[in-house]
Amino acid sequence: MALRHEPTAPYDSTQDALRVLETVARHTTGVTDAELTRETGLGTERLTPLLRMLRREGYVEQVTDGAYVTGAALTRLASAHHHEEALRDQLQQTLDRLRDCVGAAVYMSRYVDGEVTVTQYADGPATPAVNEWVDFRSCAHATALGKSLLGQLDHDGRRDHLSRHKMARLTSRTITSDTLLLSRLASQPPTVPVLDLQEYAVGTVCAAVPITAGSTAGCLALSLPVEHAHRLRRAAETLNRNATRVLLSLAI
């Protein structure tokens, strides 16, 4: 199985953010905005929002003279000890902030050993998670996150998955034709969120955006009650714009 790698805005932002972090790390006593602009080649209009995001995520800190230094979150992630625990904690904090930002339950999913896996999620009283009434592993064809993950596989990888998981009809909107599903996956632009409009569960709409890191397909997804369906596309666009936060944690 191979992954399709197609550039999207979050990947470009992640590369720029990594360039900034590498520059900050080289200057152990601090580095100014002007020095960052000169050494990274990023203009102020690009650098300013990146620094704002990096400060919010705890990757850099601004000291009294205005210079930037390495933040506590970056120090924890860069440490060889307890890296997995630190990464999980950092991702959970990021997902919690994304939940509040988009006003919806947010999920992180990866395609591991041929199966759809929800690795972490953030919900709350006002943003309840979807009721997993059918195991997500067996219904990638009906969920936004499942279709986003399948969309990142090559054609053979998709066919292999569908050969192992029967496309059951979960609602009247569920796609059960492998030909139709494969056609839609092939035509899905990588920069456009994948939607689930009550295909998995009546009363719930979802969206997902890709966050492939390395050789493993991944995605961010959100779910909303159907009465909030009018917010779905805007929430999905917000999620996509903020995917850099998650990609950056995975890249460090």
PDB file of C-alpha atoms in Angstrom:
ATOM      1  CA  MET A   1       0.000   0.000   0.000  1.00  0.00           C
ATOM      2  CA  ALA A   2       1.271   3.475  -0.856  1.00  0.00           C
ATOM      3  CA  LEU A   3       0.108   6.919   0.197  1.00  0.00           C
ATOM      4  CA  ARG A   4      -0.739   9.746  -2.174  1.00  0.00           C
ATOM      5  CA  HIS A   5       1.241  12.805  -1.146  1.00  0.00           C
ATOM      6  CA  GLU A   6      -0.289  16.025  -2.398  1.00  0.00           C
ATOM      7  CA  PRO A   7       0.726  19.389  -0.924  1.00  0.00           C
ATOM      8  CA  THR A   8      -1.835  21.388   1.043  1.00  0.00           C
ATOM      9  CA  ALA A   9      -1.641  24.673   2.925  1.00  0.00           C
ATOM     10  CA  PRO A  10      -1.174  23.075   6.393  1.00  0.00           C
ATOM     11  CA  TYR A  11       1.949  21.262   5.146  1.00  0.00           C
ATOM     12  CA  ASP A  12       3.447  24.486   3.823  1.00  0.00           C
ATOM     13  CA  SER A  13       2.711  26.209   7.140  1.00  0.00           C
ATOM     14  CA  THR A  14       4.226  23.308   9.077  1.00  0.00           C
ATOM     15  CA  GLN A  15       7.461  23.517   7.089  1.00  0.00           C
ATOM     16  CA  ASP A  16       7.648  27.264   7.719  1.00  0.00           C
ATOM     17  CA  ALA A  17       6.945  26.755  11.434  1.00  0.00           C
ATOM     18  CA  LEU A  18       9.691  24.122  11.684  1.00  0.00           C
ATOM     19  CA  ARG A  19      12.089  26.549  10.015  1.00  0.00           C
ATOM     20  CA  VAL A  20      11.230  29.165  12.652  1.00  0.00           C
ATOM     21  CA  LEU A  21      11.659  26.664  15.503  1.00  0.00           C
ATOM     22  CA  GLU A  22      15.042  25.518  14.190  1.00  0.00           C
ATOM     23  CA  THR A  23      16.191  29.134  14.036  1.00  0.00           C
ATOM     24  CA  VAL A  24      14.957  29.891  17.562  1.00  0.00           C
ATOM     25  CA  ALA A  25      16.669  26.748  18.871  1.00  0.00           C
ATOM     26  CA  ARG A  26      20.016  27.844  17.385  1.00  0.00           C
ATOM     27  CA  HIS A  27      19.848  31.136  19.291  1.00  0.00           C
ATOM     28  CA  THR A  28      19.984  29.919  22.878  1.00  0.00           C
ATOM     29  CA  THR A  29      19.938  33.471  24.277  1.00  0.00           C
ATOM     30  CA  GLY A  30      17.005  34.599  22.141  1.00  0.00           C
ATOM     31  CA  VAL A  31      16.314  35.853  18.623  1.00  0.00           C
ATOM     32  CA  THR A  32      14.370  38.942  17.516  1.00  0.00           C
ATOM     33  CA  ASP A  33      11.636  39.250  14.894  1.00  0.00           C
ATOM     34  CA  ALA A  34      14.046  41.021  12.557  1.00  0.00           C
ATOM     35  CA  GLU A  35      16.634  38.258  12.901  1.00  0.00           C
ATOM     36  CA  LEU A  36      13.981  35.594  12.303  1.00  0.00           C
ATOM     37  CA  THR A  37      12.814  37.373   9.168  1.00  0.00           C
ATOM     38  CA  ARG A  38      16.375  37.583   7.847  1.00  0.00           C
ATOM     39  CA  GLU A  39      17.393  34.009   8.707  1.00  0.00           C
ATOM     40  CA  THR A  40      14.182  32.197   7.696  1.00  0.00           C
ATOM     41  CA  GLY A  41      13.405  34.303   4.630  1.00  0.00           C
ATOM     42  CA  LEU A  42       9.796  34.666   5.813  1.00  0.00           C
ATOM     43  CA  GLY A  43       8.125  38.036   5.462  1.00  0.00           C
ATOM     44  CA  THR A  44       6.452  39.759   8.405  1.00  0.00           C
ATOM     45  CA  GLU A  45       2.966  38.927   7.099  1.00  0.00           C
ATOM     46  CA  ARG A  46       3.898  35.232   7.216  1.00  0.00           C
ATOM     47  CA  LEU A  47       6.098  35.232  10.313  1.00  0.00           C
ATOM     48  CA  THR A  48       3.765  37.136  12.656  1.00  0.00           C
ATOM     49  CA  PRO A  49       0.842  34.621  12.618  1.00  0.00           C
ATOM     50  CA  LEU A  50       3.292  31.711  12.843  1.00  0.00           C
ATOM     51  CA  LEU A  51       4.913  33.189  15.957  1.00  0.00           C
ATOM     52  CA  ARG A  52       1.470  33.807  17.442  1.00  0.00           C
ATOM     53  CA  MET A  53       0.537  30.157  16.884  1.00  0.00           C
ATOM     54  CA  LEU A  54       3.894  28.891  18.214  1.00  0.00           C
ATOM     55  CA  ARG A  55       3.497  30.971  21.371  1.00  0.00           C
ATOM     56  CA  ARG A  56      -0.075  29.742  21.881  1.00  0.00           C
ATOM     57  CA  GLU A  57       1.057  26.129  21.552  1.00  0.00           C
ATOM     58  CA  GLY A  58       3.976  26.684  23.947  1.00  0.00           C
ATOM     59  CA  TYR A  59       6.717  26.013  21.388  1.00  0.00           C
ATOM     60  CA  VAL A  60       8.326  29.442  21.812  1.00  0.00           C
ATOM     61  CA  GLU A  61       8.272  32.064  24.537  1.00  0.00           C
ATOM     62  CA  GLN A  62       8.911  35.797  24.370  1.00  0.00           C
ATOM     63  CA  VAL A  63      11.279  37.156  27.003  1.00  0.00           C
ATOM     64  CA  THR A  64      11.369  40.648  28.489  1.00  0.00           C
ATOM     65  CA  ASP A  65      13.428  42.212  25.700  1.00  0.00           C
ATOM     66  CA  GLY A  66      10.992  40.895  23.074  1.00  0.00           C
ATOM     67  CA  ALA A  67      13.273  38.147  21.801  1.00  0.00           C
ATOM     68  CA  TYR A  68      12.013  34.599  21.278  1.00  0.00           C
ATOM     69  CA  VAL A  69      13.392  31.523  23.037  1.00  0.00           C
ATOM     70  CA  THR A  70      12.485  27.829  23.059  1.00  0.00           C
ATOM     71  CA  GLY A  71       9.229  27.118  24.920  1.00  0.00           C
ATOM     72  CA  ALA A  72       8.406  24.430  27.450  1.00  0.00           C
ATOM     73  CA  ALA A  73       6.279  22.376  25.033  1.00  0.00           C
ATOM     74  CA  LEU A  74       9.134  22.113  22.541  1.00  0.00           C
ATOM     75  CA  THR A  75      11.553  21.141  25.296  1.00  0.00           C
ATOM     76  CA  ARG A  76       9.249  18.343  26.457  1.00  0.00           C
ATOM     77  CA  LEU A  77       8.672  16.996  22.949  1.00  0.00           C
ATOM     78  CA  ALA A  78      12.355  17.177  22.022  1.00  0.00           C
ATOM     79  CA  SER A  79      13.348  15.113  25.058  1.00  0.00           C
ATOM     80  CA  ALA A  80      14.076  11.436  24.426  1.00  0.00           C
ATOM     81  CA  HIS A  81      12.514  10.571  27.797  1.00  0.00           C
ATOM     82  CA  HIS A  82       8.716  10.254  27.931  1.00  0.00           C
ATOM     83  CA  HIS A  83       8.362  11.526  24.361  1.00  0.00           C
ATOM     84  CA  GLU A  84       5.213   9.518  23.634  1.00  0.00           C
ATOM     85  CA  GLU A  85       3.523  10.733  26.810  1.00  0.00           C
ATOM     86  CA  ALA A  86       4.519  14.338  26.107  1.00  0.00           C
ATOM     87  CA  LEU A  87       3.265  14.059  22.519  1.00  0.00           C
ATOM     88  CA  ARG A  88      -0.088  12.666  23.632  1.00  0.00           C
ATOM     89  CA  ASP A  89      -0.489  15.424  26.221  1.00  0.00           C
ATOM     90  CA  GLN A  90       0.451  18.112  23.674  1.00  0.00           C
ATOM     91  CA  LEU A  91      -1.958  16.718  21.081  1.00  0.00           C
ATOM     92  CA  GLN A  92      -4.766  16.559  23.632  1.00  0.00           C
ATOM     93  CA  GLN A  93      -4.258  20.199  24.567  1.00  0.00           C
ATOM     94  CA  THR A  94      -4.247  21.096  20.867  1.00  0.00           C
ATOM     95  CA  LEU A  95      -7.447  19.109  20.239  1.00  0.00           C
ATOM     96  CA  ASP A  96      -9.113  20.779  23.232  1.00  0.00           C
ATOM     97  CA  ARG A  97      -8.287  24.203  21.782  1.00  0.00           C
ATOM     98  CA  LEU A  98      -9.510  23.138  18.336  1.00  0.00           C
ATOM     99  CA  ARG A  99     -12.791  21.909  19.861  1.00  0.00           C
ATOM    100  CA  ASP A 100     -13.348  25.334  21.408  1.00  0.00           C
ATOM    101  CA  CYS A 101     -12.257  27.082  18.204  1.00  0.00           C
ATOM    102  CA  VAL A 102     -14.647  25.212  15.867  1.00  0.00           C
ATOM    103  CA  GLY A 103     -17.443  24.643  18.393  1.00  0.00           C
ATOM    104  CA  ALA A 104     -17.606  20.903  17.735  1.00  0.00           C
ATOM    105  CA  ALA A 105     -16.230  17.604  18.962  1.00  0.00           C
ATOM    106  CA  VAL A 106     -12.844  16.998  17.302  1.00  0.00           C
ATOM    107  CA  TYR A 107     -11.157  13.686  16.529  1.00  0.00           C
ATOM    108  CA  MET A 108      -7.693  12.577  15.452  1.00  0.00           C
ATOM    109  CA  SER A 109      -7.609   9.382  13.399  1.00  0.00           C
ATOM    110  CA  ARG A 110      -4.866   7.338  11.743  1.00  0.00           C
ATOM    111  CA  TYR A 111      -4.744   4.380   9.380  1.00  0.00           C
ATOM    112  CA  VAL A 112      -2.673   1.788  11.260  1.00  0.00           C
ATOM    113  CA  ASP A 113      -2.032  -1.789  10.092  1.00  0.00           C
ATOM    114  CA  GLY A 114      -4.856  -1.584   7.581  1.00  0.00           C
ATOM    115  CA  GLU A 115      -7.455  -0.284  10.013  1.00  0.00           C
ATOM    116  CA  VAL A 116      -9.113   3.024  10.885  1.00  0.00           C
ATOM    117  CA  THR A 117      -8.148   4.058  14.419  1.00  0.00           C
ATOM    118  CA  VAL A 118      -9.382   7.056  16.402  1.00  0.00           C
ATOM    119  CA  THR A 119      -6.334   7.825  18.522  1.00  0.00           C
ATOM    120  CA  GLN A 120      -7.607  10.858  20.475  1.00  0.00           C
ATOM    121  CA  TYR A 121     -10.603  13.148  20.623  1.00  0.00           C
ATOM    122  CA  ALA A 122     -11.892  16.197  22.445  1.00  0.00           C
ATOM    123  CA  ASP A 123     -15.535  16.718  23.326  1.00  0.00           C
ATOM    124  CA  GLY A 124     -17.517  18.501  26.022  1.00  0.00           C
ATOM    125  CA  PRO A 125     -21.020  19.156  27.377  1.00  0.00           C
ATOM    126  CA  ALA A 126     -21.779  21.608  24.554  1.00  0.00           C
ATOM    127  CA  THR A 127     -19.856  19.599  21.938  1.00  0.00           C
ATOM    128  CA  PRO A 128     -20.750  15.924  22.455  1.00  0.00           C
ATOM    129  CA  ALA A 129     -18.884  13.215  20.571  1.00  0.00           C
ATOM    130  CA  VAL A 130     -20.799  11.123  18.075  1.00  0.00           C
ATOM    131  CA  ASN A 131     -22.283   7.922  19.466  1.00  0.00           C
ATOM    132  CA  GLU A 132     -20.097   5.148  18.005  1.00  0.00           C
ATOM    133  CA  TRP A 133     -23.002   2.787  17.460  1.00  0.00           C
ATOM    134  CA  VAL A 134     -21.017   0.877  14.798  1.00  0.00           C
ATOM    135  CA  ASP A 135     -17.263   0.377  15.206  1.00  0.00           C
ATOM    136  CA  PHE A 136     -15.440   3.019  13.137  1.00  0.00           C
ATOM    137  CA  ARG A 137     -13.015   0.319  11.947  1.00  0.00           C
ATOM    138  CA  SER A 138     -15.761  -1.453  10.019  1.00  0.00           C
ATOM    139  CA  CYS A 139     -17.447   1.550   8.404  1.00  0.00           C
ATOM    140  CA  ALA A 140     -14.811   3.735   6.765  1.00  0.00           C
ATOM    141  CA  HIS A 141     -17.137   4.004   3.767  1.00  0.00           C
ATOM    142  CA  ALA A 142     -19.742   5.854   5.845  1.00  0.00           C
ATOM    143  CA  THR A 143     -17.662   8.258   7.959  1.00  0.00           C
ATOM    144  CA  ALA A 144     -15.867  11.462   7.036  1.00  0.00           C
ATOM    145  CA  LEU A 145     -12.724  10.364   8.851  1.00  0.00           C
ATOM    146  CA  GLY A 146     -12.795   6.945   7.207  1.00  0.00           C
ATOM    147  CA  LYS A 147     -13.206   8.401   3.730  1.00  0.00           C
ATOM    148  CA  SER A 148     -10.440  10.931   4.403  1.00  0.00           C
ATOM    149  CA  LEU A 149      -8.065   8.115   5.377  1.00  0.00           C
ATOM    150  CA  LEU A 150      -9.041   5.930   2.414  1.00  0.00           C
ATOM    151  CA  GLY A 151      -8.599   8.930   0.134  1.00  0.00           C
ATOM    152  CA  GLN A 152      -4.946   9.116   1.160  1.00  0.00           C
ATOM    153  CA  LEU A 153      -4.274   5.511   0.079  1.00  0.00           C
ATOM    154  CA  ASP A 154      -3.521   4.475  -3.463  1.00  0.00           C
ATOM    155  CA  HIS A 155      -6.145   2.610  -5.509  1.00  0.00           C
ATOM    156  CA  ASP A 156      -4.890  -0.839  -4.473  1.00  0.00           C
ATOM    157  CA  GLY A 157      -4.886   0.173  -0.815  1.00  0.00           C
ATOM    158  CA  ARG A 158      -8.500   1.303  -1.026  1.00  0.00           C
ATOM    159  CA  ARG A 159      -9.601  -1.891  -2.774  1.00  0.00           C
ATOM    160  CA  ASP A 160      -7.769  -3.976  -0.180  1.00  0.00           C
ATOM    161  CA  HIS A 161      -9.597  -2.198   2.638  1.00  0.00           C
ATOM    162  CA  LEU A 162     -13.015  -2.572   1.008  1.00  0.00           C
ATOM    163  CA  SER A 163     -12.360  -6.258   0.348  1.00  0.00           C
ATOM    164  CA  ARG A 164     -11.968  -6.753   4.103  1.00  0.00           C
ATOM    165  CA  HIS A 165     -14.907  -4.613   5.237  1.00  0.00           C
ATOM    166  CA  LYS A 166     -18.422  -5.074   3.883  1.00  0.00           C
ATOM    167  CA  MET A 167     -20.042  -1.749   2.957  1.00  0.00           C
ATOM    168  CA  ALA A 168     -23.121  -2.041   5.157  1.00  0.00           C
ATOM    169  CA  ARG A 169     -26.036   0.395   4.813  1.00  0.00           C
ATOM    170  CA  LEU A 170     -26.140   2.325   8.098  1.00  0.00           C
ATOM    171  CA  THR A 171     -28.639   5.001   7.016  1.00  0.00           C
ATOM    172  CA  SER A 172     -30.588   5.775   3.857  1.00  0.00           C
ATOM    173  CA  ARG A 173     -27.682   8.052   2.798  1.00  0.00           C
ATOM    174  CA  THR A 174     -24.885   5.485   3.160  1.00  0.00           C
ATOM    175  CA  ILE A 175     -22.938   4.663  -0.012  1.00  0.00           C
ATOM    176  CA  THR A 176     -22.858   0.888  -0.458  1.00  0.00           C
ATOM    177  CA  SER A 177     -21.467   0.722  -4.001  1.00  0.00           C
ATOM    178  CA  ASP A 178     -17.693   0.257  -4.043  1.00  0.00           C
ATOM    179  CA  THR A 179     -17.591   1.612  -7.612  1.00  0.00           C
ATOM    180  CA  LEU A 180     -19.321   4.833  -6.567  1.00  0.00           C
ATOM    181  CA  LEU A 181     -17.204   5.218  -3.439  1.00  0.00           C
ATOM    182  CA  LEU A 182     -13.915   4.636  -5.284  1.00  0.00           C
ATOM    183  CA  SER A 183     -14.977   7.154  -7.923  1.00  0.00           C
ATOM    184  CA  ARG A 184     -15.740   9.798  -5.305  1.00  0.00           C
ATOM    185  CA  LEU A 185     -12.501   9.149  -3.452  1.00  0.00           C
ATOM    186  CA  ALA A 186     -10.497   9.487  -6.658  1.00  0.00           C
ATOM    187  CA  SER A 187     -12.141  12.818  -7.497  1.00  0.00           C
ATOM    188  CA  GLN A 188     -11.868  14.307  -3.980  1.00  0.00           C
ATOM    189  CA  PRO A 189      -9.460  17.292  -4.009  1.00  0.00           C
ATOM    190  CA  PRO A 190      -6.903  17.000  -1.149  1.00  0.00           C
ATOM    191  CA  THR A 191      -7.578  20.586  -0.063  1.00  0.00           C
ATOM    192  CA  VAL A 192     -11.350  20.145   0.285  1.00  0.00           C
ATOM    193  CA  PRO A 193     -12.749  18.621   3.520  1.00  0.00           C
ATOM    194  CA  VAL A 194     -14.515  15.258   3.213  1.00  0.00           C
ATOM    195  CA  LEU A 195     -18.109  15.380   4.465  1.00  0.00           C
ATOM    196  CA  ASP A 196     -20.473  12.860   6.028  1.00  0.00           C
ATOM    197  CA  LEU A 197     -24.069  14.099   5.827  1.00  0.00           C
ATOM    198  CA  GLN A 198     -25.894  11.584   8.017  1.00  0.00           C
ATOM    199  CA  GLU A 199     -24.225   8.652   6.260  1.00  0.00           C
ATOM    200  CA  TYR A 200     -22.962   7.098   9.508  1.00  0.00           C
ATOM    201  CA  ALA A 201     -25.709   8.142  11.893  1.00  0.00           C
ATOM    202  CA  VAL A 202     -29.044   9.888  11.495  1.00  0.00           C
ATOM    203  CA  GLY A 203     -28.862  13.225  13.277  1.00  0.00           C
ATOM    204  CA  THR A 204     -25.093  13.729  12.881  1.00  0.00           C
ATOM    205  CA  VAL A 205     -22.952  15.447  10.245  1.00  0.00           C
ATOM    206  CA  CYS A 206     -19.159  15.266  10.100  1.00  0.00           C
ATOM    207  CA  ALA A 207     -16.163  16.611   8.203  1.00  0.00           C
ATOM    208  CA  ALA A 208     -12.517  15.540   7.983  1.00  0.00           C
ATOM    209  CA  VAL A 209      -9.244  16.963   6.661  1.00  0.00           C
ATOM    210  CA  PRO A 210      -5.999  15.044   5.981  1.00  0.00           C
ATOM    211  CA  ILE A 211      -2.933  15.307   8.238  1.00  0.00           C
ATOM    212  CA  THR A 212      -0.619  12.701   6.734  1.00  0.00           C
ATOM    213  CA  ALA A 213       2.658  12.584   8.642  1.00  0.00           C
ATOM    214  CA  GLY A 214       5.431  10.356   7.342  1.00  0.00           C
ATOM    215  CA  SER A 215       4.218   7.014   6.007  1.00  0.00           C
ATOM    216  CA  THR A 216       0.951   6.893   7.960  1.00  0.00           C
ATOM    217  CA  ALA A 217      -2.305   8.405   6.744  1.00  0.00           C
ATOM    218  CA  GLY A 218      -4.032  10.578   9.313  1.00  0.00           C
ATOM    219  CA  CYS A 219      -6.855  13.060   9.561  1.00  0.00           C
ATOM    220  CA  LEU A 220      -8.618  15.529  11.790  1.00  0.00           C
ATOM    221  CA  ALA A 221     -12.400  15.301  11.956  1.00  0.00           C
ATOM    222  CA  LEU A 222     -15.313  17.027  13.641  1.00  0.00           C
ATOM    223  CA  SER A 223     -18.930  16.120  14.294  1.00  0.00           C
ATOM    224  CA  LEU A 224     -22.036  18.257  14.768  1.00  0.00           C
ATOM    225  CA  PRO A 225     -25.704  17.554  15.488  1.00  0.00           C
ATOM    226  CA  VAL A 226     -27.685  17.848  12.258  1.00  0.00           C
ATOM    227  CA  GLU A 227     -29.444  20.985  13.557  1.00  0.00           C
ATOM    228  CA  HIS A 228     -26.020  22.672  13.291  1.00  0.00           C
ATOM    229  CA  ALA A 229     -25.381  21.409   9.759  1.00  0.00           C
ATOM    230  CA  HIS A 230     -25.334  24.997   8.482  1.00  0.00           C
ATOM    231  CA  ARG A 231     -22.053  25.459  10.407  1.00  0.00           C
ATOM    232  CA  LEU A 232     -20.368  22.357   8.988  1.00  0.00           C
ATOM    233  CA  ARG A 233     -18.450  23.795   6.050  1.00  0.00           C
ATOM    234  CA  ARG A 234     -17.199  26.830   7.910  1.00  0.00           C
ATOM    235  CA  ALA A 235     -16.161  24.664  10.879  1.00  0.00           C
ATOM    236  CA  ALA A 236     -14.359  22.287   8.501  1.00  0.00           C
ATOM    237  CA  GLU A 237     -12.487  25.187   6.901  1.00  0.00           C
ATOM    238  CA  THR A 238     -11.438  26.408  10.353  1.00  0.00           C
ATOM    239  CA  LEU A 239     -10.272  22.899  11.234  1.00  0.00           C
ATOM    240  CA  ASN A 240      -8.245  22.731   8.024  1.00  0.00           C
ATOM    241  CA  ARG A 241      -6.606  26.101   8.678  1.00  0.00           C
ATOM    242  CA  ASN A 242      -5.578  24.941  12.141  1.00  0.00           C
ATOM    243  CA  ALA A 243      -4.297  21.499  11.110  1.00  0.00           C
ATOM    244  CA  THR A 244      -0.774  22.935  11.243  1.00  0.00           C
ATOM    245  CA  ARG A 245      -0.904  22.744  15.037  1.00  0.00           C
ATOM    246  CA  VAL A 246      -1.339  18.970  14.955  1.00  0.00           C
ATOM    247  CA  LEU A 247       1.102  18.368  12.102  1.00  0.00           C
ATOM    248  CA  LEU A 248       3.752  20.353  13.956  1.00  0.00           C
ATOM    249  CA  SER A 249       3.448  18.194  17.084  1.00  0.00           C
ATOM    250  CA  LEU A 250       3.817  15.054  14.960  1.00  0.00           C
ATOM    251  CA  ALA A 251       6.823  16.474  13.108  1.00  0.00           C
ATOM    252  CA  ILE A 252       8.891  17.422  16.168  1.00  0.00           C
TER     253      ILE A 252
END
